PDB file of C-alpha atoms in Angstrom:
ATOM      1  CA  UNK F 841      92.836  65.576 104.675  1.00 82.00           C
ATOM      2  CA  UNK F 842      89.768  66.426 105.420  1.00 87.00           C
ATOM      3  CA  UNK F 843      86.624  65.109 103.045  1.00 93.00           C
ATOM      4  CA  UNK F 844      83.110  65.203 103.242  1.00 96.00           C
ATOM      5  CA  UNK F 845      80.960  63.120 101.727  1.00 96.00           C
ATOM      6  CA  UNK F 846      77.035  63.274 101.185  1.00 96.00           C
ATOM      7  CA  UNK F 847      74.835  61.672  99.279  1.00 89.00           C
ATOM      8  CA  UNK F 848      74.942  61.899  95.647  1.00 82.00           C
ATOM      9  CA  UNK F 849      70.981  63.479  94.119  1.00 85.00           C
ATOM     10  CA  UNK F 850      69.486  64.920  92.475  1.00 95.00           C
ATOM     11  CA  UNK F 851      66.791  64.040  95.756  1.00 96.00           C
ATOM     12  CA  UNK F 852      63.106  64.444  93.885  1.00 97.00           C
ATOM     13  CA  UNK F 853      60.035  64.119  97.054  1.00 97.00           C
ATOM     14  CA  UNK F 854      56.596  65.455  97.377  1.00 97.00           C
ATOM     15  CA  UNK F 855      55.611  68.274  98.760  1.00 97.00           C
ATOM     16  CA  UNK F 856      55.259  68.317 102.512  1.00 96.00           C
ATOM     17  CA  UNK F 857      57.708  63.879 102.864  1.00 97.00           C
ATOM     18  CA  UNK F 858      59.483  64.017 104.629  1.00 97.00           C
ATOM     19  CA  UNK F 859      63.638  64.545 103.891  1.00 97.00           C
ATOM     20  CA  UNK F 860      66.766  63.038 105.463  1.00 97.00           C
ATOM     21  CA  UNK F 861      70.493  64.674 103.510  1.00 97.00           C
ATOM     22  CA  UNK F 862      73.025  62.619 105.297  1.00 97.00           C
ATOM     23  CA  UNK F 863      76.093  63.987 105.027  1.00 97.00           C
ATOM     24  CA  UNK F 864      79.490  62.437 106.992  1.00 97.00           C
ATOM     25  CA  UNK F 865      82.826  63.883 107.413  1.00 96.00           C
ATOM     26  CA  UNK F 866      86.859  62.733 107.694  1.00 94.00           C
ATOM     27  CA  UNK F 867      88.767  65.548 109.894  1.00 91.00           C
ATOM     28  CA  UNK F 868      91.895  65.167 112.742  1.00 82.00           C
ATOM     29  CA  UNK F 869      90.457  66.990 115.140  1.00 78.00           C
ATOM     30  CA  UNK F 870      86.803  68.749 116.982  1.00 83.00           C
ATOM     31  CA  UNK F 871      85.848  70.245 113.590  1.00 90.00           C
ATOM     32  CA  UNK F 872      81.787  72.840 113.442  1.00 90.00           C
ATOM     33  CA  UNK F 873      79.875  71.488 110.866  1.00 94.00           C
ATOM     34  CA  UNK F 874      78.133  73.582 108.089  1.00 94.00           C
ATOM     35  CA  UNK F 875      74.785  72.710 105.630  1.00 97.00           C
ATOM     36  CA  UNK F 876      74.639  76.080 103.648  1.00 96.00           C
ATOM     37  CA  UNK F 877      71.877  75.983 100.160  1.00 96.00           C
ATOM     38  CA  UNK F 878      72.529  77.873  97.022  1.00 93.00           C
ATOM     39  CA  UNK F 879      69.735  78.671  95.244  1.00 91.00           C
ATOM     40  CA  UNK F 880      69.322  78.650  90.938  1.00 85.00           C
ATOM     41  CA  UNK F 881      72.499  81.406  90.321  1.00 79.00           C
ATOM     42  CA  UNK F 882      72.701  82.395  93.833  1.00 82.00           C
ATOM     43  CA  UNK F 883      75.685  82.110  95.862  1.00 84.00           C
ATOM     44  CA  UNK F 884      75.557  80.109  99.341  1.00 91.00           C
ATOM     45  CA  UNK F 885      73.460  80.814 102.015  1.00 92.00           C
ATOM     46  CA  UNK F 886      74.946  79.680 105.286  1.00 92.00           C
ATOM     47  CA  UNK F 887      71.422  77.193 106.408  1.00 96.00           C
ATOM     48  CA  UNK F 888      72.985  76.560 109.720  1.00 95.00           C
ATOM     49  CA  UNK F 889      75.903  75.017 111.622  1.00 93.00           C
ATOM     50  CA  UNK F 890      77.500  73.025 114.708  1.00 94.00           C
ATOM     51  CA  UNK F 891      80.343  73.711 116.223  1.00 90.00           C
ATOM     52  CA  UNK F 892      80.102  71.270 118.919  1.00 90.00           C
ATOM     53  CA  UNK F 893      79.650  67.383 119.592  1.00 92.00           C
ATOM     54  CA  UNK F 894      75.976  67.269 120.701  1.00 95.00           C
ATOM     55  CA  UNK F 895      74.735  70.653 119.533  1.00 95.00           C
ATOM     56  CA  UNK F 896      72.137  70.132 116.690  1.00 97.00           C
ATOM     57  CA  UNK F 897      72.254  73.455 114.711  1.00 96.00           C
ATOM     58  CA  UNK F 898      68.619  74.495 112.711  1.00 97.00           C
ATOM     59  CA  UNK F 899      67.401  77.096 110.438  1.00 96.00           C
ATOM     60  CA  UNK F 900      63.788  77.472 108.572  1.00 95.00           C
ATOM     61  CA  UNK F 901      61.972  74.186 109.948  1.00 97.00           C
ATOM     62  CA  UNK F 902      65.554  72.256 108.961  1.00 98.00           C
ATOM     63  CA  UNK F 903      67.851  70.594 111.716  1.00 98.00           C
ATOM     64  CA  UNK F 904      71.361  68.808 111.584  1.00 98.00           C
ATOM     65  CA  UNK F 905      73.498  66.746 115.081  1.00 98.00           C
ATOM     66  CA  UNK F 906      76.683  66.831 115.104  1.00 97.00           C
ATOM     67  CA  UNK F 907      77.277  63.153 115.644  1.00 96.00           C
ATOM     68  CA  UNK F 908      81.454  62.739 116.672  1.00 93.00           C
ATOM     69  CA  UNK F 909      80.219  58.710 117.443  1.00 94.00           C
ATOM     70  CA  UNK F 910      79.582  58.031 113.982  1.00 95.00           C
ATOM     71  CA  UNK F 911      81.312  61.204 112.130  1.00 96.00           C
ATOM     72  CA  UNK F 912      77.716  62.326 110.912  1.00 97.00           C
ATOM     73  CA  UNK F 913      75.595  65.675 110.446  1.00 98.00           C
ATOM     74  CA  UNK F 914      72.781  64.565 108.263  1.00 98.00           C
ATOM     75  CA  UNK F 915      69.754  67.413 107.501  1.00 98.00           C
ATOM     76  CA  UNK F 916      65.935  66.641 107.947  1.00 98.00           C
ATOM     77  CA  UNK F 917      63.252  69.128 108.162  1.00 98.00           C
ATOM     78  CA  UNK F 918      59.366  67.377 108.244  1.00 96.00           C
ATOM     79  CA  UNK F 919      58.339  68.416 105.348  1.00 96.00           C
ATOM     80  CA  UNK F 920      59.361  70.828 102.579  1.00 97.00           C
ATOM     81  CA  UNK F 921      57.738  72.588  99.968  1.00 97.00           C
ATOM     82  CA  UNK F 922      58.431  73.575  96.292  1.00 96.00           C
ATOM     83  CA  UNK F 923      60.946  76.433  97.564  1.00 95.00           C
ATOM     84  CA  UNK F 924      63.568  73.425  99.295  1.00 97.00           C
ATOM     85  CA  UNK F 925      63.914  73.622  96.299  1.00 96.00           C
ATOM     86  CA  UNK F 926      67.429  73.834  95.713  1.00 96.00           C
ATOM     87  CA  UNK F 927      71.241  72.280  95.380  1.00 96.00           C
ATOM     88  CA  UNK F 928      72.586  71.407  99.537  1.00 97.00           C
ATOM     89  CA  UNK F 929      76.173  71.343 100.659  1.00 97.00           C
ATOM     90  CA  UNK F 930      77.520  69.892 103.167  1.00 97.00           C
ATOM     91  CA  UNK F 931      81.062  71.515 105.145  1.00 95.00           C
ATOM     92  CA  UNK F 932      83.546  71.750 107.815  1.00 92.00           C
ATOM     93  CA  UNK F 933      85.718  73.820 109.335  1.00 88.00           C
ATOM     94  CA  UNK F 934      88.831  72.408 111.067  1.00 79.00           C
ATOM     95  CA  UNK F 935      89.261  74.643 114.032  1.00 62.00           C
ATOM     96  CA  UNK F 936      93.348  76.319 113.038  1.00 61.00           C
ATOM     97  CA  UNK F 937      91.350  79.628 113.259  1.00 54.00           C
ATOM     98  CA  UNK F 938      89.478  79.128 109.425  1.00 56.00           C
ATOM     99  CA  UNK F 939      93.107  78.874 107.600  1.00 65.00           C
ATOM    100  CA  UNK F 940      92.049  75.739 104.874  1.00 70.00           C
ATOM    101  CA  UNK F 941      88.845  77.401 104.511  1.00 85.00           C
ATOM    102  CA  UNK F 942      85.874  75.138 104.746  1.00 90.00           C
ATOM    103  CA  UNK F 943      85.798  71.873 103.159  1.00 92.00           C
ATOM    104  CA  UNK F 944      82.418  71.406 101.388  1.00 95.00           C
ATOM    105  CA  UNK F 945      80.750  67.995 100.286  1.00 96.00           C
ATOM    106  CA  UNK F 946      79.793  67.711  96.620  1.00 95.00           C
ATOM    107  CA  UNK F 947      76.375  68.855  97.336  1.00 96.00           C
ATOM    108  CA  UNK F 948      72.757  67.557  96.875  1.00 97.00           C
ATOM    109  CA  UNK F 949      70.480  68.390  94.185  1.00 96.00           C
ATOM    110  CA  UNK F 950      67.210  68.387  95.656  1.00 97.00           C
ATOM    111  CA  UNK F 951      63.978  68.827  93.667  1.00 97.00           C
ATOM    112  CA  UNK F 952      60.307  69.576  95.660  1.00 97.00           C
ATOM    113  CA  UNK F 953      57.701  67.901  93.277  1.00 96.00           C
ATOM    114  CA  UNK F 954      53.876  70.217  94.058  1.00 94.00           C
TER     115      UNK F 954
ATOM    116  CA  UNK C  40      73.753  96.573 105.498  1.00 55.00           C
ATOM    117  CA  UNK C  41      75.433  96.239 101.602  1.00 67.00           C
ATOM    118  CA  UNK C  42      76.345  93.038 101.963  1.00 87.00           C
ATOM    119  CA  UNK C  43      78.842  90.627  99.666  1.00 93.00           C
ATOM    120  CA  UNK C  44      79.080  91.086  96.145  1.00 94.00           C
ATOM    121  CA  UNK C  45      81.042  90.790  92.791  1.00 96.00           C
ATOM    122  CA  UNK C  46      81.913  91.297  89.779  1.00 96.00           C
ATOM    123  CA  UNK C  47      82.248  91.819  86.883  1.00 97.00           C
ATOM    124  CA  UNK C  48      78.811  88.337  86.858  1.00 95.00           C
ATOM    125  CA  UNK C  49      79.988  86.080  83.744  1.00 96.00           C
ATOM    126  CA  UNK C  50      82.931  86.144  82.043  1.00 96.00           C
ATOM    127  CA  UNK C  51      84.833  84.771  78.965  1.00 98.00           C
ATOM    128  CA  UNK C  52      88.053  84.578  78.085  1.00 98.00           C
ATOM    129  CA  UNK C  53      90.930  83.174  75.589  1.00 98.00           C
ATOM    130  CA  UNK C  54      93.418  79.974  76.848  1.00 98.00           C
ATOM    131  CA  UNK C  55      96.769  81.905  78.263  1.00 98.00           C
ATOM    132  CA  UNK C  56      95.544  85.037  78.991  1.00 98.00           C
ATOM    133  CA  UNK C  57      95.129  86.705  82.477  1.00 98.00           C
ATOM    134  CA  UNK C  58      91.987  87.573  84.583  1.00 98.00           C
ATOM    135  CA  UNK C  59      91.217  89.103  87.182  1.00 98.00           C
ATOM    136  CA  UNK C  60      88.281  89.063  89.603  1.00 98.00           C
ATOM    137  CA  UNK C  61      86.671  91.170  92.050  1.00 98.00           C
ATOM    138  CA  UNK C  62      84.767  91.372  95.582  1.00 97.00           C
ATOM    139  CA  UNK C  63      83.176  93.731  97.954  1.00 95.00           C
ATOM    140  CA  UNK C  64      83.362  92.142 101.466  1.00 91.00           C
ATOM    141  CA  UNK C  65      80.486  92.650 103.089  1.00 87.00           C
ATOM    142  CA  UNK C  66      80.141  96.083 105.918  1.00 85.00           C
ATOM    143  CA  UNK C  67      82.279  95.119 109.035  1.00 85.00           C
ATOM    144  CA  UNK C  68      84.296  92.034 107.700  1.00 88.00           C
ATOM    145  CA  UNK C  69      88.058  91.503 107.359  1.00 88.00           C
ATOM    146  CA  UNK C  70      89.317  88.582 106.109  1.00 90.00           C
ATOM    147  CA  UNK C  71      88.023  87.228 102.748  1.00 93.00           C
ATOM    148  CA  UNK C  72      88.491  83.620 100.819  1.00 93.00           C
ATOM    149  CA  UNK C  73      87.723  82.795  97.618  1.00 96.00           C
ATOM    150  CA  UNK C  74      86.535  79.357  96.764  1.00 96.00           C
ATOM    151  CA  UNK C  75      86.315  77.711  92.805  1.00 97.00           C
ATOM    152  CA  UNK C  76      83.236  75.867  91.480  1.00 95.00           C
ATOM    153  CA  UNK C  77      83.277  73.655  88.456  1.00 94.00           C
ATOM    154  CA  UNK C  78      80.665  72.793  87.716  1.00 91.00           C
ATOM    155  CA  UNK C  79      78.480  69.792  89.562  1.00 88.00           C
ATOM    156  CA  UNK C  80      81.059  70.083  92.602  1.00 91.00           C
ATOM    157  CA  UNK C  81      81.429  71.656  95.759  1.00 93.00           C
ATOM    158  CA  UNK C  82      83.527  74.972  96.415  1.00 95.00           C
ATOM    159  CA  UNK C  83      86.728  74.370  96.561  1.00 95.00           C
ATOM    160  CA  UNK C  84      88.980  76.644  99.230  1.00 94.00           C
ATOM    161  CA  UNK C  85      92.036  78.808  96.553  1.00 96.00           C
ATOM    162  CA  UNK C  86      92.811  80.985  99.328  1.00 94.00           C
ATOM    163  CA  UNK C  87      92.163  83.591 103.050  1.00 92.00           C
ATOM    164  CA  UNK C  88      92.828  87.817 103.415  1.00 92.00           C
ATOM    165  CA  UNK C  89      92.867  88.768 107.013  1.00 89.00           C
ATOM    166  CA  UNK C  90      93.926  92.185 107.316  1.00 86.00           C
ATOM    167  CA  UNK C  91      95.750  92.039 103.957  1.00 90.00           C
ATOM    168  CA  UNK C  92      97.479  89.910 104.008  1.00 91.00           C
ATOM    169  CA  UNK C  93      98.025  85.840 102.426  1.00 91.00           C
ATOM    170  CA  UNK C  94      96.209  84.089 105.856  1.00 87.00           C
ATOM    171  CA  UNK C  95      96.592  80.139 104.111  1.00 88.00           C
ATOM    172  CA  UNK C  96      95.629  79.129 101.015  1.00 91.00           C
ATOM    173  CA  UNK C  97      94.105  75.560  99.758  1.00 91.00           C
ATOM    174  CA  UNK C  98      95.921  73.153  96.431  1.00 92.00           C
ATOM    175  CA  UNK C  99      96.101  75.750  94.049  1.00 96.00           C
ATOM    176  CA  UNK C 100      98.748  77.158  92.164  1.00 96.00           C
ATOM    177  CA  UNK C 101     101.057  80.493  92.666  1.00 96.00           C
ATOM    178  CA  UNK C 102      99.689  81.679  89.340  1.00 98.00           C
ATOM    179  CA  UNK C 103      96.212  81.821  91.450  1.00 98.00           C
ATOM    180  CA  UNK C 104      97.221  85.180  93.762  1.00 97.00           C
ATOM    181  CA  UNK C 105      95.630  87.611  95.182  1.00 96.00           C
ATOM    182  CA  UNK C 106      95.225  90.907  96.787  1.00 96.00           C
ATOM    183  CA  UNK C 107      93.633  92.666  99.588  1.00 95.00           C
ATOM    184  CA  UNK C 108      93.086  96.349 100.102  1.00 93.00           C
ATOM    185  CA  UNK C 109      92.682  98.014 103.251  1.00 91.00           C
ATOM    186  CA  UNK C 110      89.036  98.163 102.384  1.00 87.00           C
ATOM    187  CA  UNK C 111      88.926  94.358 102.630  1.00 86.00           C
ATOM    188  CA  UNK C 112      87.634  94.566  99.197  1.00 92.00           C
ATOM    189  CA  UNK C 113      89.872  91.884  97.785  1.00 96.00           C
ATOM    190  CA  UNK C 114      90.983  90.580  94.402  1.00 97.00           C
ATOM    191  CA  UNK C 115      92.059  86.814  92.494  1.00 98.00           C
ATOM    192  CA  UNK C 116      94.542  86.851  90.059  1.00 98.00           C
ATOM    193  CA  UNK C 117      94.558  84.021  87.933  1.00 98.00           C
ATOM    194  CA  UNK C 118      97.421  84.054  85.139  1.00 97.00           C
ATOM    195  CA  UNK C 119      97.665  81.779  82.530  1.00 98.00           C
ATOM    196  CA  UNK C 120      95.243  80.836  81.566  1.00 98.00           C
ATOM    197  CA  UNK C 121      93.377  76.669  81.391  1.00 98.00           C
ATOM    198  CA  UNK C 122      90.305  75.811  79.721  1.00 97.00           C
ATOM    199  CA  UNK C 123      89.323  73.863  83.846  1.00 97.00           C
ATOM    200  CA  UNK C 124      89.805  77.165  85.392  1.00 98.00           C
ATOM    201  CA  UNK C 125      86.071  77.576  83.926  1.00 98.00           C
ATOM    202  CA  UNK C 126      84.011  78.302  86.938  1.00 97.00           C
ATOM    203  CA  UNK C 127      81.873  79.536  89.217  1.00 95.00           C
ATOM    204  CA  UNK C 128      84.805  82.271  91.211  1.00 97.00           C
ATOM    205  CA  UNK C 129      83.687  83.254  95.401  1.00 96.00           C
ATOM    206  CA  UNK C 130      84.139  85.101  97.186  1.00 95.00           C
ATOM    207  CA  UNK C 131      83.158  85.113 101.047  1.00 93.00           C
ATOM    208  CA  UNK C 132      83.471  87.737 103.741  1.00 91.00           C
ATOM    209  CA  UNK C 133      82.994  87.131 107.925  1.00 87.00           C
ATOM    210  CA  UNK C 134      85.055  88.814 111.353  1.00 83.00           C
ATOM    211  CA  UNK C 135      88.469  87.587 112.000  1.00 76.00           C
ATOM    212  CA  UNK C 136      90.187  84.400 110.673  1.00 69.00           C
ATOM    213  CA  UNK C 137      87.797  82.215 112.250  1.00 68.00           C
ATOM    214  CA  UNK C 138      84.710  80.582 110.381  1.00 64.00           C
ATOM    215  CA  UNK C 139      81.874  80.342 111.751  1.00 65.00           C
ATOM    216  CA  UNK C 140      79.695  83.528 110.162  1.00 74.00           C
ATOM    217  CA  UNK C 141      81.060  83.533 106.855  1.00 83.00           C
ATOM    218  CA  UNK C 142      78.599  84.656 104.059  1.00 88.00           C
ATOM    219  CA  UNK C 143      79.385  84.513 100.488  1.00 92.00           C
ATOM    220  CA  UNK C 144      79.085  86.928  97.241  1.00 94.00           C
ATOM    221  CA  UNK C 145      76.665  85.732  94.607  1.00 92.00           C
ATOM    222  CA  UNK C 146      80.171  84.612  92.990  1.00 94.00           C
ATOM    223  CA  UNK C 147      81.811  85.541  89.767  1.00 96.00           C
ATOM    224  CA  UNK C 148      81.287  82.810  86.481  1.00 96.00           C
ATOM    225  CA  UNK C 149      84.850  82.262  83.992  1.00 98.00           C
ATOM    226  CA  UNK C 150      84.922  80.651  81.124  1.00 98.00           C
ATOM    227  CA  UNK C 151      87.816  79.702  79.239  1.00 98.00           C
ATOM    228  CA  UNK C 152      87.385  78.324  75.502  1.00 97.00           C
TER     229      UNK C 152
END
């Protein structure tokens, strides 16, 4: 079945550092890919998405490129802020109309120190 | 525009009991999906309802059941609670069954003792 693997956390960085959170996936078809963010005590918020190969999703300074050849969707940001501290989830949706729901990775806890 | 809301926020139940969790969809959304998020894990898909019918189901036993109402609000029912059912339960709404624009509620934290 479908699966998502993302780097283990916690990831601790200083403010203004460059961020990469790795995400790779296994899927039988051509899934849509997502990054969600979860702040403490809150639900999930969609951060960005890409629906086909070579698409780049971007939002709030974060970006990720759908790489079909490496089955990856790594999250990057050039200069992180303390307010970016949260748990980040990579997820995929197959193309069967969503009837299988989203498949999530285990999440990466990001801690940004001032 | 009202976002996705869930009730209650927290709940404590005893093993063997039954529980009902509620979700109100974002305005205009006709699809609701439910997820279970165990501590330190990513959410796992329970099932999806589209226009009041179950449209898809994850790897959860039949004691997990749901309803969707004509106003597209939804309930998740869990019978015969087990300790491993302790988790954050998230609902997410979208317009249509494709998941490219799915909005999550804040969740209900269920503790089974």
